[in-house]
Amino acid sequence: MPQSMESASSDVFNPEIGPDHVAIIMDGNGRWAQNQGKARLFGHHEGAKRVKDIVSACPDFGVKHLTIFAFSTENWKRTQSEVTGLMSLFRRYIRNEMREVASKGVRVRFIGDRNRLDAKLIKLMAELEAETRENTLVHLTIALNYGGRDEVARAVKDLAHDVKQGKIEPSTVDEVTLTRYLDTNILPDPDLVIRTSGEARISNFLLWQSAYSEYEFIDTLWPDFTQDVFKECLMRYAGRDRRFGGVKK
Ligand code: IPE
Ligand code: IPE
Ligand code: MG
């Protein structure tokens, strides 16, 4: 692991039995700030700092893919000042923090519908993706203006277009075909989905991909999510029995 990336705490976790792909619904920034009498945006800024810590821990924990939910297709319903503040945080974060993460060997990609994002942000996202194309240490996927239903609808639209063009025979369409049209087509399905902040719902995150994922719903608010809390989730995952509809051997 590159030296300047802060290493996760020393008591050893066996990465062999850990998940390859962890997806996180980073929830609770607003409540974290409000609990201290501060503005919600303060919580978003603090929450953004945790991303770097968690990405840094992935190599030690054997996590190859990390997917994080940063902004949902429903989050536009928030006040204009919160949305504007979040968008400027994303721009700043990609320009500064993410560049540093990228220089350590992390590949960064984005999923979600970019059409509604501003041109400056879209450009920064594309540049970061291009810059990190050859990196392999950790595959970080950031879900930005992402919704599971929106993703499936866009995939079906593209698929229908290809059928109309004669590129695909309708009778051959199956699960694998549809998977190829999803934003996540380059990713394995998540093994573990973690949601912070005590809410036990998935809020439109990776609906198709998480069909057989294990879930961890934890009370910790996202700005308090440390490498140790992350490790505890991975350890509980390691004790689970995944059957995929089969029977225990
Ligand atoms: C998650 O924190 C970040 C985003 C959804 C952008 P919230 O902003 O949802 O925080 P709570 O749930 O209101 O505490
Ligand atoms: C889910 O959190 C979206 C992100 C973490 C980006 P929300 O705070 O938007 O979800 P709900 O509204 O509580 O379901
Ligand atoms: Mg929330």
PDB file of C-alpha atoms and ligand atoms in Angstrom:
ATOM      1  CA  MET A   1       0.000   0.000   0.000  1.00  0.00           C
ATOM      2  CA  PRO A   2       1.358   3.470  -0.781  1.00  0.00           C
ATOM      3  CA  GLN A   3       2.970   4.966   2.288  1.00  0.00           C
ATOM      4  CA  SER A   4       1.091   8.208   2.476  1.00  0.00           C
ATOM      5  CA  MET A   5      -2.290   6.522   2.570  1.00  0.00           C
ATOM      6  CA  GLU A   6      -3.258   6.205   6.203  1.00  0.00           C
ATOM      7  CA  SER A   7      -3.436   2.591   7.151  1.00  0.00           C
ATOM      8  CA  ALA A   8      -6.402   1.048   8.940  1.00  0.00           C
ATOM      9  CA  SER A   9      -6.026   0.132  12.613  1.00  0.00           C
ATOM     10  CA  SER A  10      -3.632  -2.633  13.493  1.00  0.00           C
ATOM     11  CA  ASP A  11      -5.678  -5.578  14.820  1.00  0.00           C
ATOM     12  CA  VAL A  12      -5.894  -7.786  11.828  1.00  0.00           C
ATOM     13  CA  PHE A  13      -8.965  -8.510   9.762  1.00  0.00           C
ATOM     14  CA  ASN A  14      -8.773 -11.471   7.430  1.00  0.00           C
ATOM     15  CA  PRO A  15      -9.405  -9.998   3.980  1.00  0.00           C
ATOM     16  CA  GLU A  16      -9.866 -13.519   2.539  1.00  0.00           C
ATOM     17  CA  ILE A  17     -13.328 -13.796   4.040  1.00  0.00           C
ATOM     18  CA  GLY A  18     -14.304 -10.201   3.489  1.00  0.00           C
ATOM     19  CA  PRO A  19     -16.482  -8.751   0.739  1.00  0.00           C
ATOM     20  CA  ASP A  20     -14.940  -7.806  -2.637  1.00  0.00           C
ATOM     21  CA  HIS A  21     -17.491  -5.100  -3.273  1.00  0.00           C
ATOM     22  CA  VAL A  22     -18.930  -2.883  -0.549  1.00  0.00           C
ATOM     23  CA  ALA A  23     -21.576  -0.266  -1.302  1.00  0.00           C
ATOM     24  CA  ILE A  24     -22.404   2.445   1.218  1.00  0.00           C
ATOM     25  CA  ILE A  25     -25.465   4.654   1.659  1.00  0.00           C
ATOM     26  CA  MET A  26     -23.732   7.529   3.449  1.00  0.00           C
ATOM     27  CA  ASP A  27     -26.637   8.883   5.472  1.00  0.00           C
ATOM     28  CA  GLY A  28     -26.975  11.147   8.511  1.00  0.00           C
ATOM     29  CA  ASN A  29     -24.862  14.203   7.637  1.00  0.00           C
ATOM     30  CA  GLY A  30     -27.732  16.609   8.240  1.00  0.00           C
ATOM     31  CA  ARG A  31     -28.685  15.152  11.627  1.00  0.00           C
ATOM     32  CA  TRP A  32     -25.033  15.030  12.680  1.00  0.00           C
ATOM     33  CA  ALA A  33     -24.731  18.793  12.071  1.00  0.00           C
ATOM     34  CA  GLN A  34     -28.124  19.647  13.549  1.00  0.00           C
ATOM     35  CA  ASN A  35     -27.256  17.698  16.727  1.00  0.00           C
ATOM     36  CA  GLN A  36     -24.541  20.292  17.241  1.00  0.00           C
ATOM     37  CA  GLY A  37     -26.713  23.249  16.342  1.00  0.00           C
ATOM     38  CA  LYS A  38     -24.944  23.662  13.007  1.00  0.00           C
ATOM     39  CA  ALA A  39     -26.183  23.982   9.424  1.00  0.00           C
ATOM     40  CA  ARG A  40     -26.781  20.767   7.442  1.00  0.00           C
ATOM     41  CA  LEU A  41     -24.047  21.701   4.984  1.00  0.00           C
ATOM     42  CA  PHE A  42     -21.484  21.551   7.763  1.00  0.00           C
ATOM     43  CA  GLY A  43     -22.397  17.863   8.124  1.00  0.00           C
ATOM     44  CA  HIS A  44     -21.931  17.292   4.399  1.00  0.00           C
ATOM     45  CA  HIS A  45     -18.434  18.784   4.563  1.00  0.00           C
ATOM     46  CA  GLU A  46     -17.519  16.616   7.539  1.00  0.00           C
ATOM     47  CA  GLY A  47     -19.049  13.565   5.849  1.00  0.00           C
ATOM     48  CA  ALA A  48     -16.991  14.131   2.704  1.00  0.00           C
ATOM     49  CA  LYS A  49     -13.816  13.816   4.798  1.00  0.00           C
ATOM     50  CA  ARG A  50     -14.774  10.278   5.853  1.00  0.00           C
ATOM     51  CA  VAL A  51     -14.717   9.071   2.258  1.00  0.00           C
ATOM     52  CA  LYS A  52     -10.945   9.362   2.067  1.00  0.00           C
ATOM     53  CA  ASP A  53     -10.499   7.411   5.338  1.00  0.00           C
ATOM     54  CA  ILE A  54     -12.715   4.594   4.121  1.00  0.00           C
ATOM     55  CA  VAL A  55     -11.120   4.391   0.674  1.00  0.00           C
ATOM     56  CA  SER A  56      -7.700   4.249   2.371  1.00  0.00           C
ATOM     57  CA  ALA A  57      -8.783   1.296   4.513  1.00  0.00           C
ATOM     58  CA  CYS A  58     -10.006  -0.787   1.548  1.00  0.00           C
ATOM     59  CA  PRO A  59      -6.668  -2.330   0.481  1.00  0.00           C
ATOM     60  CA  ASP A  60      -5.958  -3.585   4.036  1.00  0.00           C
ATOM     61  CA  PHE A  61      -9.469  -4.978   4.343  1.00  0.00           C
ATOM     62  CA  GLY A  62      -9.362  -6.740   0.972  1.00  0.00           C
ATOM     63  CA  VAL A  63     -12.132  -4.576  -0.476  1.00  0.00           C
ATOM     64  CA  LYS A  64     -11.506  -4.168  -4.218  1.00  0.00           C
ATOM     65  CA  HIS A  65     -14.652  -2.233  -5.084  1.00  0.00           C
ATOM     66  CA  LEU A  66     -16.236   0.541  -3.057  1.00  0.00           C
ATOM     67  CA  THR A  67     -19.411   2.211  -4.280  1.00  0.00           C
ATOM     68  CA  ILE A  68     -20.756   5.229  -2.423  1.00  0.00           C
ATOM     69  CA  PHE A  69     -24.098   6.999  -2.668  1.00  0.00           C
ATOM     70  CA  ALA A  70     -23.395  10.740  -2.780  1.00  0.00           C
ATOM     71  CA  PHE A  71     -26.597  12.223  -4.275  1.00  0.00           C
ATOM     72  CA  SER A  72     -29.833  10.548  -5.292  1.00  0.00           C
ATOM     73  CA  THR A  73     -32.280  11.401  -8.076  1.00  0.00           C
ATOM     74  CA  GLU A  74     -34.674  12.325  -5.234  1.00  0.00           C
ATOM     75  CA  ASN A  75     -32.250  14.654  -3.429  1.00  0.00           C
ATOM     76  CA  TRP A  76     -33.192  17.526  -5.799  1.00  0.00           C
ATOM     77  CA  LYS A  77     -36.283  17.885  -3.573  1.00  0.00           C
ATOM     78  CA  ARG A  78     -34.130  19.552  -0.909  1.00  0.00           C
ATOM     79  CA  THR A  79     -33.836  23.322  -0.495  1.00  0.00           C
ATOM     80  CA  GLN A  80     -32.018  25.131  -3.263  1.00  0.00           C
ATOM     81  CA  SER A  81     -29.303  26.243  -0.875  1.00  0.00           C
ATOM     82  CA  GLU A  82     -28.590  22.666   0.247  1.00  0.00           C
ATOM     83  CA  VAL A  83     -28.499  21.396  -3.350  1.00  0.00           C
ATOM     84  CA  THR A  84     -26.258  24.256  -4.498  1.00  0.00           C
ATOM     85  CA  GLY A  85     -24.001  23.731  -1.491  1.00  0.00           C
ATOM     86  CA  LEU A  86     -23.725  20.014  -2.225  1.00  0.00           C
ATOM     87  CA  MET A  87     -22.914  20.608  -5.908  1.00  0.00           C
ATOM     88  CA  SER A  88     -20.160  23.048  -5.046  1.00  0.00           C
ATOM     89  CA  LEU A  89     -18.843  20.595  -2.433  1.00  0.00           C
ATOM     90  CA  PHE A  90     -18.702  17.863  -5.112  1.00  0.00           C
ATOM     91  CA  ARG A  91     -16.774  20.160  -7.471  1.00  0.00           C
ATOM     92  CA  ARG A  92     -14.299  21.137  -4.793  1.00  0.00           C
ATOM     93  CA  TYR A  93     -13.966  17.594  -3.560  1.00  0.00           C
ATOM     94  CA  ILE A  94     -13.231  16.187  -7.016  1.00  0.00           C
ATOM     95  CA  ARG A  95     -10.756  18.980  -7.762  1.00  0.00           C
ATOM     96  CA  ASN A  96      -8.823  18.549  -4.506  1.00  0.00           C
ATOM     97  CA  GLU A  97      -9.433  15.496  -2.325  1.00  0.00           C
ATOM     98  CA  MET A  98     -10.217  13.042  -5.111  1.00  0.00           C
ATOM     99  CA  ARG A  99      -7.125  14.010  -7.089  1.00  0.00           C
ATOM    100  CA  GLU A 100      -5.058  13.046  -4.050  1.00  0.00           C
ATOM    101  CA  VAL A 101      -6.847   9.711  -3.699  1.00  0.00           C
ATOM    102  CA  ALA A 102      -6.380   9.142  -7.427  1.00  0.00           C
ATOM    103  CA  SER A 103      -2.646   9.755  -7.210  1.00  0.00           C
ATOM    104  CA  LYS A 104      -2.441   6.842  -4.741  1.00  0.00           C
ATOM    105  CA  GLY A 105      -3.681   4.335  -7.302  1.00  0.00           C
ATOM    106  CA  VAL A 106      -7.464   4.498  -6.886  1.00  0.00           C
ATOM    107  CA  ARG A 107      -9.628   4.264  -9.986  1.00  0.00           C
ATOM    108  CA  VAL A 108     -12.626   6.583  -9.784  1.00  0.00           C
ATOM    109  CA  ARG A 109     -15.822   6.256 -11.801  1.00  0.00           C
ATOM    110  CA  PHE A 110     -19.271   7.798 -11.550  1.00  0.00           C
ATOM    111  CA  ILE A 111     -22.709   6.272 -11.989  1.00  0.00           C
ATOM    112  CA  GLY A 112     -26.009   8.104 -12.336  1.00  0.00           C
ATOM    113  CA  ASP A 113     -27.554  10.471 -14.865  1.00  0.00           C
ATOM    114  CA  ARG A 114     -25.128  13.272 -15.668  1.00  0.00           C
ATOM    115  CA  ASN A 115     -27.606  15.242 -17.780  1.00  0.00           C
ATOM    116  CA  ARG A 116     -28.988  17.238 -14.882  1.00  0.00           C
ATOM    117  CA  LEU A 117     -25.559  18.165 -13.476  1.00  0.00           C
ATOM    118  CA  ASP A 118     -23.787  21.405 -14.325  1.00  0.00           C
ATOM    119  CA  ALA A 119     -21.214  21.500 -17.105  1.00  0.00           C
ATOM    120  CA  LYS A 120     -18.271  22.281 -14.805  1.00  0.00           C
ATOM    121  CA  LEU A 121     -19.014  19.305 -12.587  1.00  0.00           C
ATOM    122  CA  ILE A 122     -19.499  16.973 -15.571  1.00  0.00           C
ATOM    123  CA  LYS A 123     -16.109  18.044 -16.928  1.00  0.00           C
ATOM    124  CA  LEU A 124     -14.343  17.425 -13.606  1.00  0.00           C
ATOM    125  CA  MET A 125     -15.960  13.984 -13.342  1.00  0.00           C
ATOM    126  CA  ALA A 126     -14.874  13.013 -16.856  1.00  0.00           C
ATOM    127  CA  GLU A 127     -11.322  14.261 -16.244  1.00  0.00           C
ATOM    128  CA  LEU A 128     -10.991  12.286 -13.021  1.00  0.00           C
ATOM    129  CA  GLU A 129     -12.276   9.141 -14.709  1.00  0.00           C
ATOM    130  CA  ALA A 130      -9.818   9.567 -17.575  1.00  0.00           C
ATOM    131  CA  GLU A 131      -6.887  10.323 -15.262  1.00  0.00           C
ATOM    132  CA  THR A 132      -7.455   7.225 -13.141  1.00  0.00           C
ATOM    133  CA  ARG A 133      -8.295   4.815 -15.957  1.00  0.00           C
ATOM    134  CA  GLU A 134      -5.143   2.738 -15.439  1.00  0.00           C
ATOM    135  CA  ASN A 135      -5.368   2.585 -11.614  1.00  0.00           C
ATOM    136  CA  THR A 136      -6.156  -0.735  -9.971  1.00  0.00           C
ATOM    137  CA  LEU A 137      -5.579  -0.441  -6.191  1.00  0.00           C
ATOM    138  CA  VAL A 138      -9.260   0.184  -5.373  1.00  0.00           C
ATOM    139  CA  HIS A 139     -12.190   0.780  -7.722  1.00  0.00           C
ATOM    140  CA  LEU A 140     -14.177   3.650  -6.278  1.00  0.00           C
ATOM    141  CA  THR A 141     -17.579   4.305  -7.823  1.00  0.00           C
ATOM    142  CA  ILE A 142     -19.449   7.453  -6.845  1.00  0.00           C
ATOM    143  CA  ALA A 143     -23.210   7.471  -7.363  1.00  0.00           C
ATOM    144  CA  LEU A 144     -24.144  11.057  -8.210  1.00  0.00           C
ATOM    145  CA  ASN A 145     -27.666  11.924  -9.347  1.00  0.00           C
ATOM    146  CA  TYR A 146     -28.196   8.187  -9.145  1.00  0.00           C
ATOM    147  CA  GLY A 147     -31.472   6.321  -8.696  1.00  0.00           C
ATOM    148  CA  GLY A 148     -31.908   2.579  -9.160  1.00  0.00           C
ATOM    149  CA  ARG A 149     -35.234   2.953 -10.974  1.00  0.00           C
ATOM    150  CA  ASP A 150     -33.885   5.744 -13.158  1.00  0.00           C
ATOM    151  CA  GLU A 151     -30.886   3.574 -14.043  1.00  0.00           C
ATOM    152  CA  VAL A 152     -33.094   0.633 -15.063  1.00  0.00           C
ATOM    153  CA  ALA A 153     -35.402   2.934 -17.065  1.00  0.00           C
ATOM    154  CA  ARG A 154     -32.425   4.456 -18.924  1.00  0.00           C
ATOM    155  CA  ALA A 155     -31.026   0.970 -19.569  1.00  0.00           C
ATOM    156  CA  VAL A 156     -34.356  -0.213 -21.005  1.00  0.00           C
ATOM    157  CA  LYS A 157     -34.550   2.877 -23.202  1.00  0.00           C
ATOM    158  CA  ASP A 158     -31.083   2.167 -24.655  1.00  0.00           C
ATOM    159  CA  LEU A 159     -31.913  -1.500 -25.076  1.00  0.00           C
ATOM    160  CA  ALA A 160     -35.167  -0.674 -26.878  1.00  0.00           C
ATOM    161  CA  HIS A 161     -33.220   1.629 -29.172  1.00  0.00           C
ATOM    162  CA  ASP A 162     -30.801  -1.184 -30.066  1.00  0.00           C
ATOM    163  CA  VAL A 163     -33.706  -3.576 -30.682  1.00  0.00           C
ATOM    164  CA  LYS A 164     -35.260  -1.011 -33.028  1.00  0.00           C
ATOM    165  CA  GLN A 165     -31.952  -0.702 -34.879  1.00  0.00           C
ATOM    166  CA  GLY A 166     -31.894  -4.473 -35.313  1.00  0.00           C
ATOM    167  CA  LYS A 167     -28.792  -4.935 -33.144  1.00  0.00           C
ATOM    168  CA  ILE A 168     -30.624  -7.173 -30.663  1.00  0.00           C
ATOM    169  CA  GLU A 169     -33.236  -9.854 -31.212  1.00  0.00           C
ATOM    170  CA  PRO A 170     -36.002  -9.377 -28.550  1.00  0.00           C
ATOM    171  CA  SER A 171     -36.276 -13.115 -27.839  1.00  0.00           C
ATOM    172  CA  THR A 172     -32.604 -13.175 -26.745  1.00  0.00           C
ATOM    173  CA  VAL A 173     -33.032 -10.508 -24.040  1.00  0.00           C
ATOM    174  CA  ASP A 174     -32.286 -11.909 -20.604  1.00  0.00           C
ATOM    175  CA  GLU A 175     -30.816 -10.742 -17.256  1.00  0.00           C
ATOM    176  CA  VAL A 176     -27.295 -10.633 -18.661  1.00  0.00           C
ATOM    177  CA  THR A 177     -28.417  -8.460 -21.576  1.00  0.00           C
ATOM    178  CA  LEU A 178     -30.046  -5.905 -19.288  1.00  0.00           C
ATOM    179  CA  THR A 179     -27.052  -5.897 -16.924  1.00  0.00           C
ATOM    180  CA  ARG A 180     -24.878  -4.767 -19.839  1.00  0.00           C
ATOM    181  CA  TYR A 181     -26.971  -1.619 -20.244  1.00  0.00           C
ATOM    182  CA  LEU A 182     -26.784  -0.555 -16.606  1.00  0.00           C
ATOM    183  CA  ASP A 183     -24.378   2.177 -15.418  1.00  0.00           C
ATOM    184  CA  THR A 184     -22.708  -0.502 -13.300  1.00  0.00           C
ATOM    185  CA  ASN A 185     -21.997  -2.833 -16.232  1.00  0.00           C
ATOM    186  CA  ILE A 186     -18.305  -2.898 -15.398  1.00  0.00           C
ATOM    187  CA  LEU A 187     -18.854  -3.787 -11.727  1.00  0.00           C
ATOM    188  CA  PRO A 188     -19.556  -7.006  -9.861  1.00  0.00           C
ATOM    189  CA  ASP A 189     -22.720  -6.958  -7.721  1.00  0.00           C
ATOM    190  CA  PRO A 190     -22.164  -5.581  -4.205  1.00  0.00           C
ATOM    191  CA  ASP A 191     -21.529  -8.281  -1.595  1.00  0.00           C
ATOM    192  CA  LEU A 192     -22.347  -5.954   1.266  1.00  0.00           C
ATOM    193  CA  VAL A 193     -24.455  -2.789   1.422  1.00  0.00           C
ATOM    194  CA  ILE A 194     -23.986  -0.613   4.506  1.00  0.00           C
ATOM    195  CA  ARG A 195     -26.447   2.130   5.456  1.00  0.00           C
ATOM    196  CA  THR A 196     -25.570   4.508   8.240  1.00  0.00           C
ATOM    197  CA  SER A 197     -27.861   6.681  10.399  1.00  0.00           C
ATOM    198  CA  GLY A 198     -30.375   4.108  11.637  1.00  0.00           C
ATOM    199  CA  GLU A 199     -32.727   4.141   8.639  1.00  0.00           C
ATOM    200  CA  ALA A 200     -33.611   0.628   7.477  1.00  0.00           C
ATOM    201  CA  ARG A 201     -34.388   1.343   3.819  1.00  0.00           C
ATOM    202  CA  ILE A 202     -32.434   1.393   0.592  1.00  0.00           C
ATOM    203  CA  SER A 203     -33.782   4.659  -0.860  1.00  0.00           C
ATOM    204  CA  ASN A 204     -33.489   3.621  -4.514  1.00  0.00           C
ATOM    205  CA  PHE A 205     -29.836   2.498  -4.330  1.00  0.00           C
ATOM    206  CA  LEU A 206     -28.572  -0.341  -6.584  1.00  0.00           C
ATOM    207  CA  LEU A 207     -31.996  -2.005  -6.774  1.00  0.00           C
ATOM    208  CA  TRP A 208     -31.096  -4.527  -9.462  1.00  0.00           C
ATOM    209  CA  GLN A 209     -27.530  -5.162  -8.295  1.00  0.00           C
ATOM    210  CA  SER A 210     -28.288  -5.787  -4.607  1.00  0.00           C
ATOM    211  CA  ALA A 211     -30.676  -8.703  -5.202  1.00  0.00           C
ATOM    212  CA  TYR A 212     -28.433 -10.982  -3.116  1.00  0.00           C
ATOM    213  CA  SER A 213     -26.352  -8.461  -1.185  1.00  0.00           C
ATOM    214  CA  GLU A 214     -25.988  -8.667   2.558  1.00  0.00           C
ATOM    215  CA  TYR A 215     -27.136  -5.548   4.428  1.00  0.00           C
ATOM    216  CA  GLU A 216     -25.771  -3.734   7.452  1.00  0.00           C
ATOM    217  CA  PHE A 217     -28.062  -1.048   8.842  1.00  0.00           C
ATOM    218  CA  ILE A 218     -26.119   0.746  11.549  1.00  0.00           C
ATOM    219  CA  ASP A 219     -26.986   3.663  13.834  1.00  0.00           C
ATOM    220  CA  THR A 220     -23.704   5.570  13.349  1.00  0.00           C
ATOM    221  CA  LEU A 221     -24.209   8.854  11.492  1.00  0.00           C
ATOM    222  CA  TRP A 222     -21.996   9.068   8.405  1.00  0.00           C
ATOM    223  CA  PRO A 223     -19.585  11.763   9.742  1.00  0.00           C
ATOM    224  CA  ASP A 224     -18.836   9.398  12.669  1.00  0.00           C
ATOM    225  CA  PHE A 225     -18.118   6.413  10.403  1.00  0.00           C
ATOM    226  CA  THR A 226     -14.497   5.515  11.166  1.00  0.00           C
ATOM    227  CA  GLN A 227     -12.227   2.781   9.796  1.00  0.00           C
ATOM    228  CA  ASP A 228     -12.997   0.792  12.967  1.00  0.00           C
ATOM    229  CA  VAL A 229     -16.749   1.003  12.428  1.00  0.00           C
ATOM    230  CA  PHE A 230     -16.128  -0.083   8.825  1.00  0.00           C
ATOM    231  CA  LYS A 231     -14.108  -3.047  10.060  1.00  0.00           C
ATOM    232  CA  GLU A 232     -16.862  -4.103  12.467  1.00  0.00           C
ATOM    233  CA  CYS A 233     -19.308  -4.204   9.538  1.00  0.00           C
ATOM    234  CA  LEU A 234     -16.890  -6.343   7.529  1.00  0.00           C
ATOM    235  CA  MET A 235     -16.422  -8.726  10.440  1.00  0.00           C
ATOM    236  CA  ARG A 236     -20.166  -9.210  10.851  1.00  0.00           C
ATOM    237  CA  TYR A 237     -20.393  -9.821   7.109  1.00  0.00           C
ATOM    238  CA  ALA A 238     -17.692 -12.503   7.412  1.00  0.00           C
ATOM    239  CA  GLY A 239     -19.926 -14.392   9.849  1.00  0.00           C
ATOM    240  CA  ARG A 240     -22.916 -14.479   7.508  1.00  0.00           C
ATOM    241  CA  ASP A 241     -24.022 -17.507   5.566  1.00  0.00           C
ATOM    242  CA  ARG A 242     -24.789 -16.538   1.964  1.00  0.00           C
ATOM    243  CA  ARG A 243     -26.975 -19.135   0.281  1.00  0.00           C
ATOM    244  CA  PHE A 244     -28.208 -17.420  -2.919  1.00  0.00           C
ATOM    245  CA  GLY A 245     -31.407 -19.435  -2.741  1.00  0.00           C
ATOM    246  CA  GLY A 246     -29.612 -22.746  -2.243  1.00  0.00           C
ATOM    247  CA  VAL A 247     -29.321 -24.888   0.880  1.00  0.00           C
ATOM    248  CA  LYS A 248     -26.612 -24.809   3.494  1.00  0.00           C
ATOM    249  CA  LYS A 249     -23.967 -27.488   2.879  1.00  0.00           C
TER     250      LYS A 249
HETATM  251  C1  IPE B   1     -26.710  12.021   3.457  1.00  0.00           C
HETATM  252  O1  IPE B   1     -27.020  12.756   4.602  1.00  0.00           O
HETATM  253  C2  IPE B   1     -26.145  12.875   2.352  1.00  0.00           C
HETATM  254  C3  IPE B   1     -27.077  13.100   1.227  1.00  0.00           C
HETATM  255  C4  IPE B   1     -28.244  12.541   1.073  1.00  0.00           C
HETATM  256  C5  IPE B   1     -26.648  14.038   0.205  1.00  0.00           C
HETATM  257  P1  IPE B   1     -28.410  13.487   4.761  1.00  0.00           P
HETATM  258  O2  IPE B   1     -28.288  14.862   4.219  1.00  0.00           O
HETATM  259  O3  IPE B   1     -29.506  12.696   4.181  1.00  0.00           O
HETATM  260  O4  IPE B   1     -28.541  13.555   6.344  1.00  0.00           O
HETATM  261  P2  IPE B   1     -29.857  13.311   7.188  1.00  0.00           P
HETATM  262  O5  IPE B   1     -30.406  11.983   6.793  1.00  0.00           O
HETATM  263  O6  IPE B   1     -30.800  14.414   6.849  1.00  0.00           O
HETATM  264  O7  IPE B   1     -29.392  13.352   8.601  1.00  0.00           O
HETATM  265  C1  IPE B   2     -30.083   8.372   0.551  1.00  0.00           C
HETATM  266  O1  IPE B   2     -30.266   9.169   1.666  1.00  0.00           O
HETATM  267  C2  IPE B   2     -29.273   9.086  -0.482  1.00  0.00           C
HETATM  268  C3  IPE B   2     -27.875   9.332  -0.169  1.00  0.00           C
HETATM  269  C4  IPE B   2     -27.233   8.906   0.890  1.00  0.00           C
HETATM  270  C5  IPE B   2     -27.134  10.084  -1.158  1.00  0.00           C
HETATM  271  P1  IPE B   2     -31.568  10.092   1.844  1.00  0.00           P
HETATM  272  O2  IPE B   2     -31.384  10.823   3.116  1.00  0.00           O
HETATM  273  O3  IPE B   2     -31.790  10.887   0.627  1.00  0.00           O
HETATM  274  O4  IPE B   2     -32.732   9.008   1.955  1.00  0.00           O
HETATM  275  P2  IPE B   2     -34.174   9.104   2.627  1.00  0.00           P
HETATM  276  O5  IPE B   2     -34.822  10.348   2.116  1.00  0.00           O
HETATM  277  O6  IPE B   2     -33.959   9.176   4.093  1.00  0.00           O
HETATM  278  O7  IPE B   2     -34.872   7.855   2.221  1.00  0.00           O
HETATM  279 MG    MG B   3     -30.729  11.267   4.908  1.00  0.00          MG
END
